[in-house]
PDB file of C-alpha atoms in Angstrom:
ATOM      1  CA  MET A   1       9.408  65.429   9.060  1.00 56.00           C
ATOM      2  CA  GLN A   2       6.160  63.890   7.822  1.00 62.00           C
ATOM      3  CA  THR A   3       7.986  62.380   4.813  1.00 58.00           C
ATOM      4  CA  LYS A   4      10.496  60.686   7.134  1.00 58.00           C
ATOM      5  CA  ALA A   5       7.660  59.247   9.244  1.00 51.00           C
ATOM      6  CA  ILE A   6       5.880  57.923   6.143  1.00 52.00           C
ATOM      7  CA  LEU A   7       9.143  56.460   4.831  1.00 49.00           C
ATOM      8  CA  ALA A   8       9.855  54.827   8.206  1.00 49.00           C
ATOM      9  CA  ALA A   9       6.335  53.352   8.356  1.00 47.00           C
ATOM     10  CA  ALA A  10       6.652  52.052   4.788  1.00 46.00           C
ATOM     11  CA  THR A  11      10.034  50.500   5.596  1.00 48.00           C
ATOM     12  CA  LEU A  12       8.640  48.780   8.693  1.00 45.00           C
ATOM     13  CA  THR A  13       5.700  47.450   6.686  1.00 47.00           C
ATOM     14  CA  LEU A  14       8.043  46.136   3.983  1.00 44.00           C
ATOM     15  CA  VAL A  15      10.301  44.442   6.548  1.00 43.00           C
ATOM     16  CA  ALA A  16       7.284  42.887   8.297  1.00 46.00           C
ATOM     17  CA  ASN A  17       5.904  41.632   4.979  1.00 48.00           C
ATOM     18  CA  LEU A  18       9.272  40.159   3.996  1.00 48.00           C
ATOM     19  CA  ALA A  19       9.541  38.384   7.366  1.00 48.00           C
ATOM     20  CA  ALA A  20       6.024  36.989   6.988  1.00 52.00           C
ATOM     21  CA  ALA A  21       6.836  35.839   3.448  1.00 55.00           C
ATOM     22  CA  GLN A  22       9.669  33.787   4.897  1.00 79.00           C
ATOM     23  CA  ASP A  23       7.325  31.588   6.952  1.00 92.00           C
ATOM     24  CA  ILE A  24       6.329  28.073   5.956  1.00 94.00           C
ATOM     25  CA  VAL A  25       2.693  28.433   4.910  1.00 95.00           C
ATOM     26  CA  ARG A  26       0.234  25.558   5.231  1.00 95.00           C
ATOM     27  CA  HIS A  27      -2.835  26.147   3.071  1.00 96.00           C
ATOM     28  CA  LYS A  28      -5.974  24.640   4.608  1.00 93.00           C
ATOM     29  CA  ILE A  29      -8.550  22.814   2.545  1.00 95.00           C
ATOM     30  CA  PRO A  30     -11.372  25.359   2.217  1.00 95.00           C
ATOM     31  CA  GLY A  31     -14.390  24.450   4.326  1.00 94.00           C
ATOM     32  CA  SER A  32     -12.764  21.291   5.706  1.00 94.00           C
ATOM     33  CA  ASP A  33     -11.290  20.146   8.993  1.00 91.00           C
ATOM     34  CA  PHE A  34      -9.669  17.064   7.419  1.00 94.00           C
ATOM     35  CA  PRO A  35      -6.169  16.815   8.959  1.00 94.00           C
ATOM     36  CA  ILE A  36      -4.036  17.488   5.881  1.00 94.00           C
ATOM     37  CA  ALA A  37      -2.917  20.656   4.146  1.00 95.00           C
ATOM     38  CA  GLN A  38      -4.139  21.320   0.629  1.00 96.00           C
ATOM     39  CA  ALA A  39      -0.669  22.662  -0.091  1.00 96.00           C
ATOM     40  CA  VAL A  40       2.454  23.807   1.743  1.00 96.00           C
ATOM     41  CA  THR A  41       4.601  26.723   0.590  1.00 95.00           C
ATOM     42  CA  LEU A  42       8.255  26.850   1.631  1.00 95.00           C
ATOM     43  CA  PRO A  43      10.288  30.040   1.695  1.00 95.00           C
ATOM     44  CA  PRO A  44      13.739  30.061   0.039  1.00 94.00           C
ATOM     45  CA  SER A  45      15.262  30.169   3.533  1.00 94.00           C
ATOM     46  CA  ALA A  46      13.834  26.761   4.538  1.00 96.00           C
ATOM     47  CA  THR A  47      16.117  23.756   4.879  1.00 96.00           C
ATOM     48  CA  ILE A  48      14.454  20.690   3.374  1.00 97.00           C
ATOM     49  CA  HIS A  49      14.981  17.185   4.796  1.00 98.00           C
ATOM     50  CA  PHE A  50      13.965  14.069   2.845  1.00 98.00           C
ATOM     51  CA  ILE A  51      13.262  11.086   5.110  1.00 98.00           C
ATOM     52  CA  SER A  52      13.351   7.703   3.391  1.00 98.00           C
ATOM     53  CA  GLY A  53      10.338   5.437   3.526  1.00 98.00           C
ATOM     54  CA  GLN A  54       9.956   3.799   6.918  1.00 98.00           C
ATOM     55  CA  VAL A  55       8.347   0.423   7.524  1.00 98.00           C
ATOM     56  CA  PRO A  56       6.811  -1.083  10.640  1.00 98.00           C
ATOM     57  CA  PRO A  57       8.787  -2.597  13.487  1.00 98.00           C
ATOM     58  CA  VAL A  58       8.241  -6.198  14.543  1.00 98.00           C
ATOM     59  CA  ILE A  59       5.705  -6.364  17.384  1.00 97.00           C
ATOM     60  CA  ASP A  60       5.649 -10.143  17.862  1.00 97.00           C
ATOM     61  CA  LYS A  61       9.089 -11.775  17.699  1.00 97.00           C
ATOM     62  CA  ASN A  62       7.487 -15.221  18.101  1.00 98.00           C
ATOM     63  CA  ALA A  63       5.458 -14.894  14.895  1.00 97.00           C
ATOM     64  CA  PRO A  64       6.947 -15.980  11.555  1.00 96.00           C
ATOM     65  CA  ALA A  65       9.308 -13.209  10.352  1.00 91.00           C
ATOM     66  CA  ASP A  66       7.425 -12.279   7.168  1.00 93.00           C
ATOM     67  CA  SER A  67       3.916 -12.648   8.543  1.00 95.00           C
ATOM     68  CA  LEU A  68       1.220 -10.101   9.226  1.00 95.00           C
ATOM     69  CA  ALA A  69       1.174 -11.365  12.827  1.00 97.00           C
ATOM     70  CA  ALA A  70       4.787 -10.202  13.254  1.00 98.00           C
ATOM     71  CA  TYR A  71       3.849  -6.590  12.383  1.00 98.00           C
ATOM     72  CA  GLY A  72       0.164  -6.163  13.303  1.00 97.00           C
ATOM     73  CA  ASP A  73      -2.744  -4.536  11.519  1.00 97.00           C
ATOM     74  CA  THR A  74      -2.650  -1.249   9.615  1.00 98.00           C
ATOM     75  CA  LYS A  75      -3.392   0.859  12.701  1.00 98.00           C
ATOM     76  CA  THR A  76      -0.590  -0.809  14.682  1.00 98.00           C
ATOM     77  CA  GLN A  77       1.859  -0.627  11.791  1.00 98.00           C
ATOM     78  CA  THR A  78       1.072   3.046  11.138  1.00 98.00           C
ATOM     79  CA  LEU A  79       1.655   3.904  14.781  1.00 98.00           C
ATOM     80  CA  GLY A  80       5.008   2.074  14.726  1.00 98.00           C
ATOM     81  CA  VAL A  81       6.093   3.753  11.484  1.00 98.00           C
ATOM     82  CA  LEU A  82       5.127   7.248  12.676  1.00 98.00           C
ATOM     83  CA  LYS A  83       6.996   6.699  15.957  1.00 98.00           C
ATOM     84  CA  LYS A  84      10.094   5.715  13.926  1.00 98.00           C
ATOM     85  CA  ILE A  85       9.749   8.848  11.817  1.00 98.00           C
ATOM     86  CA  GLU A  86       9.299  10.945  14.953  1.00 98.00           C
ATOM     87  CA  GLU A  87      12.553   9.516  16.379  1.00 98.00           C
ATOM     88  CA  ILE A  88      14.452  10.138  13.136  1.00 98.00           C
ATOM     89  CA  LEU A  89      13.231  13.729  13.074  1.00 98.00           C
ATOM     90  CA  LYS A  90      14.084  14.217  16.750  1.00 98.00           C
ATOM     91  CA  GLY A  91      17.632  13.035  16.030  1.00 98.00           C
ATOM     92  CA  MET A  92      17.844  15.759  13.381  1.00 98.00           C
ATOM     93  CA  GLY A  93      16.561  18.481  15.719  1.00 97.00           C
ATOM     94  CA  LEU A  94      13.113  18.388  14.080  1.00 98.00           C
ATOM     95  CA  SER A  95       9.605  17.335  15.082  1.00 97.00           C
ATOM     96  CA  MET A  96       6.450  16.039  13.430  1.00 97.00           C
ATOM     97  CA  GLY A  97       5.367  19.688  13.201  1.00 96.00           C
ATOM     98  CA  ASP A  98       8.149  20.196  10.658  1.00 97.00           C
ATOM     99  CA  VAL A  99       6.717  17.583   8.255  1.00 98.00           C
ATOM    100  CA  VAL A 100       5.474  19.367   5.129  1.00 98.00           C
ATOM    101  CA  LYS A 101       4.867  16.423   2.759  1.00 98.00           C
ATOM    102  CA  MET A 102       3.938  12.798   3.371  1.00 98.00           C
ATOM    103  CA  GLN A 103       3.509   9.868   1.021  1.00 98.00           C
ATOM    104  CA  VAL A 104       1.773   6.821   2.428  1.00 98.00           C
ATOM    105  CA  PHE A 105       1.797   3.401   0.810  1.00 98.00           C
ATOM    106  CA  LEU A 106      -0.853   1.006   2.119  1.00 98.00           C
ATOM    107  CA  VAL A 107      -1.188  -2.642   1.159  1.00 98.00           C
ATOM    108  CA  GLY A 108      -4.666  -4.110   1.037  1.00 97.00           C
ATOM    109  CA  ASP A 109      -5.475  -5.830   4.316  1.00 95.00           C
ATOM    110  CA  PRO A 110      -6.678  -9.426   3.907  1.00 93.00           C
ATOM    111  CA  ALA A 111      -9.042  -8.841   6.849  1.00 92.00           C
ATOM    112  CA  LYS A 112     -10.623  -5.938   4.893  1.00 94.00           C
ATOM    113  CA  GLY A 113     -11.280  -7.858   1.701  1.00 95.00           C
ATOM    114  CA  GLY A 114      -7.972  -6.768   0.191  1.00 95.00           C
ATOM    115  CA  ARG A 115      -8.750  -3.053   0.552  1.00 97.00           C
ATOM    116  CA  ALA A 116      -6.425  -0.630   2.300  1.00 97.00           C
ATOM    117  CA  ASP A 117      -7.494   0.046   5.880  1.00 98.00           C
ATOM    118  CA  VAL A 118      -7.591   3.842   5.607  1.00 97.00           C
ATOM    119  CA  LYS A 119      -9.658   4.086   8.790  1.00 97.00           C
ATOM    120  CA  GLY A 120      -6.994   2.200  10.759  1.00 98.00           C
ATOM    121  CA  PHE A 121      -4.313   4.386   9.196  1.00 98.00           C
ATOM    122  CA  MET A 122      -6.190   7.569  10.150  1.00 97.00           C
ATOM    123  CA  GLU A 123      -6.662   6.414  13.752  1.00 97.00           C
ATOM    124  CA  SER A 124      -2.883   6.394  14.186  1.00 97.00           C
ATOM    125  CA  TYR A 125      -2.173   9.372  11.894  1.00 97.00           C
ATOM    126  CA  THR A 126      -4.413  11.686  13.930  1.00 96.00           C
ATOM    127  CA  GLN A 127      -2.371  10.930  17.051  1.00 95.00           C
ATOM    128  CA  PHE A 128       0.435  12.924  15.363  1.00 96.00           C
ATOM    129  CA  PHE A 129      -1.367  15.419  13.085  1.00 95.00           C
ATOM    130  CA  GLY A 130      -4.436  17.590  13.535  1.00 87.00           C
ATOM    131  CA  GLY A 131      -4.804  17.451  17.307  1.00 83.00           C
ATOM    132  CA  ALA A 132      -2.307  18.943  19.742  1.00 84.00           C
ATOM    133  CA  GLN A 133       0.165  19.262  16.838  1.00 85.00           C
ATOM    134  CA  PRO A 134      -1.653  21.515  14.333  1.00 89.00           C
ATOM    135  CA  ASN A 135       0.970  21.739  11.537  1.00 94.00           C
ATOM    136  CA  LEU A 136      -0.527  19.641   8.772  1.00 95.00           C
ATOM    137  CA  PRO A 137       1.448  18.168   5.859  1.00 97.00           C
ATOM    138  CA  ALA A 138       0.404  17.923   2.253  1.00 97.00           C
ATOM    139  CA  ARG A 139      -0.257  14.196   1.892  1.00 97.00           C
ATOM    140  CA  ALA A 140      -0.974  11.408  -0.548  1.00 98.00           C
ATOM    141  CA  VAL A 141      -2.252   7.964   0.460  1.00 98.00           C
ATOM    142  CA  MET A 142      -2.205   5.190  -2.097  1.00 98.00           C
ATOM    143  CA  GLN A 143      -2.917   1.492  -2.105  1.00 98.00           C
ATOM    144  CA  VAL A 144      -0.102  -0.589  -3.553  1.00 98.00           C
ATOM    145  CA  ALA A 145      -0.051  -4.256  -4.527  1.00 97.00           C
ATOM    146  CA  ALA A 146       2.698  -5.184  -2.065  1.00 97.00           C
ATOM    147  CA  LEU A 147       5.757  -4.027  -0.150  1.00 97.00           C
ATOM    148  CA  ASN A 148       9.077  -5.879   0.169  1.00 96.00           C
ATOM    149  CA  VAL A 149       8.007  -8.004   3.137  1.00 96.00           C
ATOM    150  CA  PRO A 150       4.666  -9.834   2.952  1.00 95.00           C
ATOM    151  CA  GLY A 151       3.711  -8.776   6.496  1.00 97.00           C
ATOM    152  CA  TRP A 152       4.139  -5.053   5.835  1.00 98.00           C
ATOM    153  CA  LEU A 153       0.936  -3.131   5.235  1.00 98.00           C
ATOM    154  CA  VAL A 154       2.402   0.380   5.633  1.00 98.00           C
ATOM    155  CA  GLU A 155       5.374   2.395   4.390  1.00 98.00           C
ATOM    156  CA  ILE A 156       5.596   6.150   4.894  1.00 98.00           C
ATOM    157  CA  GLU A 157       8.097   8.682   3.594  1.00 98.00           C
ATOM    158  CA  VAL A 158       8.145  12.323   4.598  1.00 98.00           C
ATOM    159  CA  VAL A 159       9.721  15.623   3.719  1.00 98.00           C
ATOM    160  CA  ALA A 160      10.367  18.005   6.603  1.00 98.00           C
ATOM    161  CA  ALA A 161      11.345  21.649   6.402  1.00 97.00           C
ATOM    162  CA  LYS A 162      12.508  24.241   8.869  1.00 95.00           C
ATOM    163  CA  LYS A 163      13.456  27.817   8.298  1.00 89.00           C
TER     164      LYS A 163
END
């Protein structure tokens, strides 16, 4: 009888460990509260979704089509891009909490001496990650020379996963 109980307990432990191993794991940066994951581990059961790079919507239709005025500053553009990504994900039955990887391309802002406005980017980014929505993606932010339209300062692509 005792052997059966031990075997049953071992089986339950194995099943519980296998179920836990099937979760998407977001590895925090040790000793940091910065709102990105150091790494994200996906189980074999996860479905992976690659979302193409999204660019900002026009905010001022009266401004010249390719101008910075038509799209706004980095903070405004980031907010617009992340809202577009959120809508795309929603249409796929996903949410921002399912984003596991993000690549951000920032163009140097003329108002910032040609440097990427990372602070403006972060002000919009943290409206989607690290607050009420705690699932953090692995992320890279890079400054690029230009995007396809002169008024674009931001392009973001993401990978989402759901098990």
